[in-house]
XYZ file of C-alpha atoms in Angstrom:
380
model
C 0.000 0.000 0.000
C 2.650 2.560 1.003
C 4.715 1.652 -2.040
C 1.712 2.466 -4.244
C 1.479 5.863 -2.565
C 5.177 6.571 -3.084
C 4.935 5.548 -6.744
C 1.855 7.731 -7.262
C 3.478 10.841 -5.768
C 6.599 10.365 -7.880
C 4.372 10.022 -10.916
C 2.294 13.053 -9.905
C 5.392 15.234 -9.725
C 7.085 13.523 -12.680
C 10.322 12.782 -10.874
C 12.163 9.887 -9.286
C 14.031 12.343 -7.069
C 13.090 13.460 -3.558
C 9.665 15.148 -3.457
C 9.488 17.917 -0.807
C 6.343 18.852 1.078
C 5.910 22.360 -0.284
C 8.369 24.609 -2.121
C 7.903 28.071 -3.665
C 7.605 28.598 -7.401
C 9.092 31.624 -9.163
C 7.821 31.695 -12.734
C 6.962 35.343 -13.370
C 8.441 38.785 -12.800
C 10.277 38.009 -9.564
C 13.790 38.616 -10.921
C 12.688 41.693 -12.875
C 11.121 43.326 -9.825
C 14.027 42.394 -7.538
C 16.490 43.871 -10.009
C 14.410 47.038 -10.092
C 14.697 47.300 -6.312
C 18.472 46.884 -6.512
C 18.881 49.273 -9.440
C 16.833 51.996 -7.713
C 18.348 51.211 -4.260
C 14.831 50.938 -2.772
C 15.404 47.650 -0.993
C 14.225 48.578 2.496
C 10.952 49.961 3.897
C 10.456 52.627 1.221
C 9.481 51.806 -2.354
C 6.575 51.403 -4.724
C 6.217 47.633 -4.351
C 5.055 47.877 -0.727
C 1.999 49.957 -1.655
C 1.364 47.907 -4.774
C 1.466 44.624 -2.877
C -0.998 45.917 -0.273
C -3.347 47.099 -3.008
C -3.152 43.781 -4.876
C -3.979 41.734 -1.770
C -6.780 44.080 -0.711
C -8.344 43.893 -4.169
C -8.042 40.103 -4.328
C -9.444 39.423 -0.859
C -12.101 42.121 -0.917
C -10.643 43.782 2.173
C -11.056 47.539 2.495
C -7.431 47.910 3.569
C -4.390 45.620 3.683
C -1.185 46.332 5.620
C 2.058 44.386 5.158
C 4.137 43.096 8.080
C 7.446 41.313 8.516
C 5.699 37.971 9.058
C 2.404 36.365 9.959
C 3.246 36.155 13.665
C 3.794 39.923 13.809
C 0.500 40.362 11.986
C -1.314 38.311 14.651
C 0.388 40.246 17.441
C -0.629 43.547 15.881
C -4.173 42.300 15.252
C -4.634 41.617 18.968
C -3.211 44.990 19.963
C -5.580 46.715 17.535
C -8.711 45.093 18.988
C -7.655 45.918 22.540
C -6.312 42.630 23.883
C -4.410 43.303 27.117
C -2.222 41.408 29.568
C -4.119 38.652 31.407
C -7.031 38.653 28.960
C -8.134 35.241 27.726
C -8.236 34.291 24.043
C -10.271 31.364 22.747
C -8.372 29.428 20.092
C -7.503 25.898 19.009
C -4.792 23.549 20.241
C -4.531 22.163 16.700
C -2.495 24.998 15.222
C 1.034 26.107 14.460
C 2.745 27.630 17.480
C 2.779 31.140 15.971
C -0.859 31.576 17.009
C -0.052 31.024 20.676
C 3.289 32.807 20.566
C 1.530 35.967 19.399
C -0.974 35.660 22.250
C 1.921 35.270 24.682
C 3.691 38.416 23.431
C 0.859 40.430 24.987
C 0.791 38.385 28.167
C -2.671 37.038 27.392
C -3.790 33.460 27.995
C -4.917 31.005 25.301
C -7.913 28.804 26.056
C -7.962 25.716 23.847
C -11.297 24.670 22.365
C -12.015 21.683 20.121
C -12.127 21.671 16.314
C -14.744 20.394 13.887
C -14.276 17.085 12.057
C -15.109 18.611 8.656
C -12.778 21.644 8.867
C -9.960 20.778 11.320
C -10.598 24.335 12.567
C -12.143 25.902 15.652
C -15.677 24.604 16.278
C -18.416 27.219 16.860
C -20.475 24.582 18.664
C -17.603 23.760 21.014
C -16.872 27.459 21.581
C -20.472 28.213 22.494
C -20.675 25.170 24.773
C -17.534 26.238 26.630
C -18.777 29.815 26.957
C -22.178 28.666 28.208
C -20.454 26.683 30.956
C -17.628 29.052 31.858
C -18.488 32.633 30.904
C -20.813 35.433 31.987
C -21.561 38.856 30.540
C -21.375 41.935 32.751
C -22.108 45.305 31.167
C -21.282 43.853 27.774
C -17.919 42.430 28.900
C -17.346 38.681 28.850
C -15.730 37.252 32.000
C -14.512 33.786 32.886
C -16.562 32.784 35.957
C -13.674 30.772 37.377
C -10.560 32.861 36.685
C -12.363 36.259 36.718
C -10.344 37.244 33.674
C -11.830 39.041 30.690
C -12.404 36.786 27.678
C -11.513 39.265 24.968
C -11.239 37.552 21.600
C -11.565 34.402 19.553
C -8.870 33.318 17.083
C -9.779 30.502 14.700
C -7.100 29.164 12.365
C -8.057 27.978 8.874
C -6.104 24.740 9.009
C -4.205 23.915 5.803
C -6.354 26.546 4.067
C -9.758 25.005 4.908
C -12.156 27.667 6.266
C -13.867 27.171 9.606
C -17.653 27.611 9.964
C -17.427 31.381 9.944
C -21.114 32.364 9.990
C -21.729 30.363 13.145
C -18.505 31.544 14.786
C -19.308 35.194 14.047
C -22.729 34.693 15.662
C -21.211 33.190 18.829
C -18.639 35.999 19.074
C -21.369 38.624 18.673
C -23.495 36.920 21.337
C -20.681 37.081 23.892
C -19.077 40.350 22.798
C -15.830 38.758 21.614
C -13.561 40.180 18.942
C -13.001 37.787 16.038
C -9.445 37.698 14.700
C -8.886 35.246 11.853
C -5.572 33.445 11.697
C -5.692 33.167 7.924
C -1.945 32.510 7.712
C -2.487 29.439 5.514
C -5.605 30.450 3.608
C -4.799 33.043 0.959
C -7.083 32.024 -1.894
C -9.662 30.293 0.339
C -13.283 31.422 0.357
C -16.210 30.764 2.682
C -19.581 31.180 0.926
C -17.887 33.329 -1.697
C -16.143 35.653 0.749
C -12.395 35.498 1.348
C -11.088 34.240 4.671
C -9.572 36.892 6.884
C -12.361 39.390 6.144
C -15.075 38.192 8.549
C -13.709 39.661 11.781
C -12.305 43.069 12.629
C -8.817 41.912 11.581
C -7.380 38.967 9.650
C -3.744 37.887 9.366
C -2.038 36.191 6.391
C 1.458 34.667 6.129
C 3.809 34.739 3.144
C 6.472 32.444 4.572
C 8.542 30.470 2.081
C 6.289 27.420 2.368
C 2.982 29.237 1.735
C 0.913 29.317 -1.482
C 2.736 32.504 -2.456
C 5.785 33.851 -0.685
C 7.705 37.043 -0.049
C 10.521 35.095 1.625
C 9.174 36.123 5.000
C 6.168 38.347 5.352
C 2.632 38.794 6.535
C -0.432 40.917 5.897
C -3.234 42.404 7.970
C -6.707 42.621 6.419
C -9.301 45.176 7.509
C -12.893 46.095 6.710
C -12.401 49.373 8.609
C -10.115 51.685 6.616
C -9.436 53.881 9.643
C -8.252 50.933 11.692
C -6.104 49.827 8.776
C -4.470 53.235 8.524
C -3.757 53.192 12.258
C -2.197 49.730 11.839
C 0.052 51.105 9.121
C 1.100 53.875 11.488
C 1.862 51.529 14.396
C 3.752 49.018 12.252
C 6.045 51.762 10.906
C 7.340 52.940 14.309
C 4.347 55.292 14.802
C 6.294 58.034 13.050
C 4.353 61.180 12.229
C 5.148 62.241 8.630
C 7.535 65.182 8.412
C 10.166 66.152 5.884
C 13.007 66.055 8.415
C 11.876 65.857 12.044
C 11.455 62.653 14.067
C 8.110 62.726 15.833
C 6.450 59.567 17.201
C 3.030 59.657 18.867
C 2.592 56.043 20.071
C 4.713 53.109 21.102
C 5.346 51.789 17.620
C 6.617 48.548 16.116
C 9.216 47.905 13.469
C 6.980 45.462 11.607
C 7.546 46.998 8.165
C 7.965 44.725 5.179
C 10.969 45.741 3.045
C 10.309 46.789 -0.536
C 12.449 43.916 -1.815
C 10.108 41.386 -0.154
C 7.039 43.192 -1.422
C 8.493 43.046 -4.931
C 8.489 39.256 -4.676
C 4.913 39.428 -3.420
C 3.725 41.475 -6.382
C 5.230 39.013 -8.831
C 3.747 36.085 -6.926
C 0.276 37.676 -6.788
C 0.335 37.968 -10.571
C 0.373 34.161 -10.721
C -1.828 33.393 -7.714
C -4.814 32.148 -9.723
C -2.557 29.888 -11.767
C -1.075 28.460 -8.569
C -4.499 27.916 -6.990
C -5.863 26.195 -10.084
C -2.819 23.936 -10.153
C -3.159 23.071 -6.461
C -6.861 22.242 -6.828
C -5.967 19.998 -9.751
C -3.471 18.140 -7.558
C -6.064 17.824 -4.792
C -8.574 16.262 -7.175
C -5.985 13.730 -8.329
C -5.154 12.844 -4.725
C -8.853 12.517 -3.926
C -9.398 10.106 -6.817
C -6.289 8.085 -5.937
C -7.057 7.684 -2.233
C -10.669 6.705 -2.973
C -9.211 3.273 -3.724
C -8.064 2.789 -0.097
C -10.257 1.668 2.782
C -8.037 2.874 5.631
C -6.959 6.228 4.168
C -9.229 9.204 3.512
C -8.269 12.351 1.620
C -9.301 15.499 3.497
C -11.529 17.477 1.147
C -12.726 21.083 1.378
C -15.725 21.751 3.675
C -19.212 22.427 2.327
C -19.822 25.943 0.933
C -16.065 26.568 0.807
C -13.409 26.887 -1.842
C -10.130 25.891 -0.221
C -6.681 26.752 -1.493
C -5.383 23.270 -0.519
C -2.223 24.821 0.837
C -1.157 21.502 2.334
C -2.985 18.359 1.297
C -3.788 15.945 4.093
C -4.965 12.385 4.495
C -6.513 10.693 7.520
C -5.370 7.186 8.444
C -7.043 4.709 10.784
C -4.851 5.104 13.881
C -1.558 6.306 15.360
C 0.291 3.113 14.420
C -0.639 3.466 10.782
C 0.258 7.160 10.853
C 3.777 6.341 12.020
C 4.155 3.572 9.436
C 3.016 5.961 6.686
C 5.484 8.635 7.808
C 8.356 6.160 8.142
C 7.897 4.496 4.759
C 7.336 7.651 2.718
C 10.204 9.611 4.242
C 12.500 6.592 3.792
C 11.552 6.409 0.128
C 11.956 9.932 -1.182
C 8.582 11.449 -0.284
C 8.438 14.128 2.388
C 5.404 13.733 4.638
C 4.742 14.954 8.150
C 2.172 14.686 10.940
C 0.070 17.610 12.074
C 1.655 19.953 14.614
C 2.121 18.867 18.205
C -0.884 20.071 20.188
C -0.360 23.408 21.918
C -1.684 22.223 25.289
C 0.981 19.498 25.336
C 3.844 22.005 25.115
C 5.403 22.956 28.463
C 4.645 26.682 28.210
C 0.953 26.077 27.504
C 0.364 22.904 29.506
C -1.518 24.712 32.281
C -3.929 26.487 29.922
C -7.643 25.771 30.079
C -9.111 23.349 27.546
C -12.314 21.522 26.816
C -12.099 17.772 26.172
C -10.480 18.316 22.733
C -11.957 15.048 21.463
C -11.704 15.813 17.740
C -8.349 17.522 18.249
C -6.856 14.389 19.793
C -8.430 12.258 17.059
C -6.779 14.338 14.336
C -3.424 14.355 16.113
C -3.194 10.582 15.710
C -4.419 10.389 12.112
C -3.340 13.365 9.985
C -0.521 13.013 7.481
C 0.435 15.905 5.207
C 1.550 14.914 1.719
C 3.457 16.836 -1.006
C 1.501 19.884 -2.156
C 3.838 22.053 -4.221
C 2.544 23.688 -7.374
C 3.561 21.623 -10.410
C 5.092 23.787 -13.123
């Protein structure tokens, strides 16, 4: 069985060499735009590509305003600051996520609370969130408090796992009911839509990543998405050291952050955005071929996009029957030239988050033992 999988992936990528999990593709104007940065000397935080990249992403996602950052983790940190998260606030999120989500929460001194995910999305479950809030929270003068810790529950951060959108309508409704800010960790979901609307645009702020392993890349990089243009402009101000414009004087009116994306990275982003639709079409093609192939197996299921969604299939995933089979799959494929990996270690099992509150995490634990990511690079 595993040999058949290895043979299929080699055939899919038309190589007998090692097949990585996900690598960037540079097939457009990347070199041209980078050379322009070098020739004009605009390689740092000033240059036309920064503005152009923000405009391209805003137009594509339907956001009113987009603001670039150094990386997706910075974008999440800034998103929480912008919605008023403070030290010792509690943030509802998922244990099934990359550590950047929780690191950003920790930068503020807030506390993650880990809630279960849904079986059809691998992302934060609105039903589980509401159940936990019903049992543990109370509203006082419009502020949500944890009845046990007496801390303010300030926000909810779902993560669109591998680019598959969570049930956003239901989650928005729960957040509105309890007065929580919704911040979307859309790091992995550029090009993913929920009921025709792009992920990252349902809450007050969304955060995207452009790390080297994402659907498109700027080397490093992130982006904040806003529906409120005023909030977006304030984010731009804070992420550029909160410097008040002046021809020669240095005036700063807030504690600012050096979260600016250099022009040279934005140049890469512009070139990559020009080919985004081609990349997404290619990745959906690969996903369909995987789906058809794995339909022939009884103990392996290809994870397909949720209902009413159009996923970017950033990383393709399969579900196997148990932990033993997961380890056998990982061992055989990695020994035979195919890079595969399990899902991230659960956040509540890491030492720095082991004392955080959780619900039973039943689906989360189920996924931890069964998910295997398989090669997902664009084929060009």
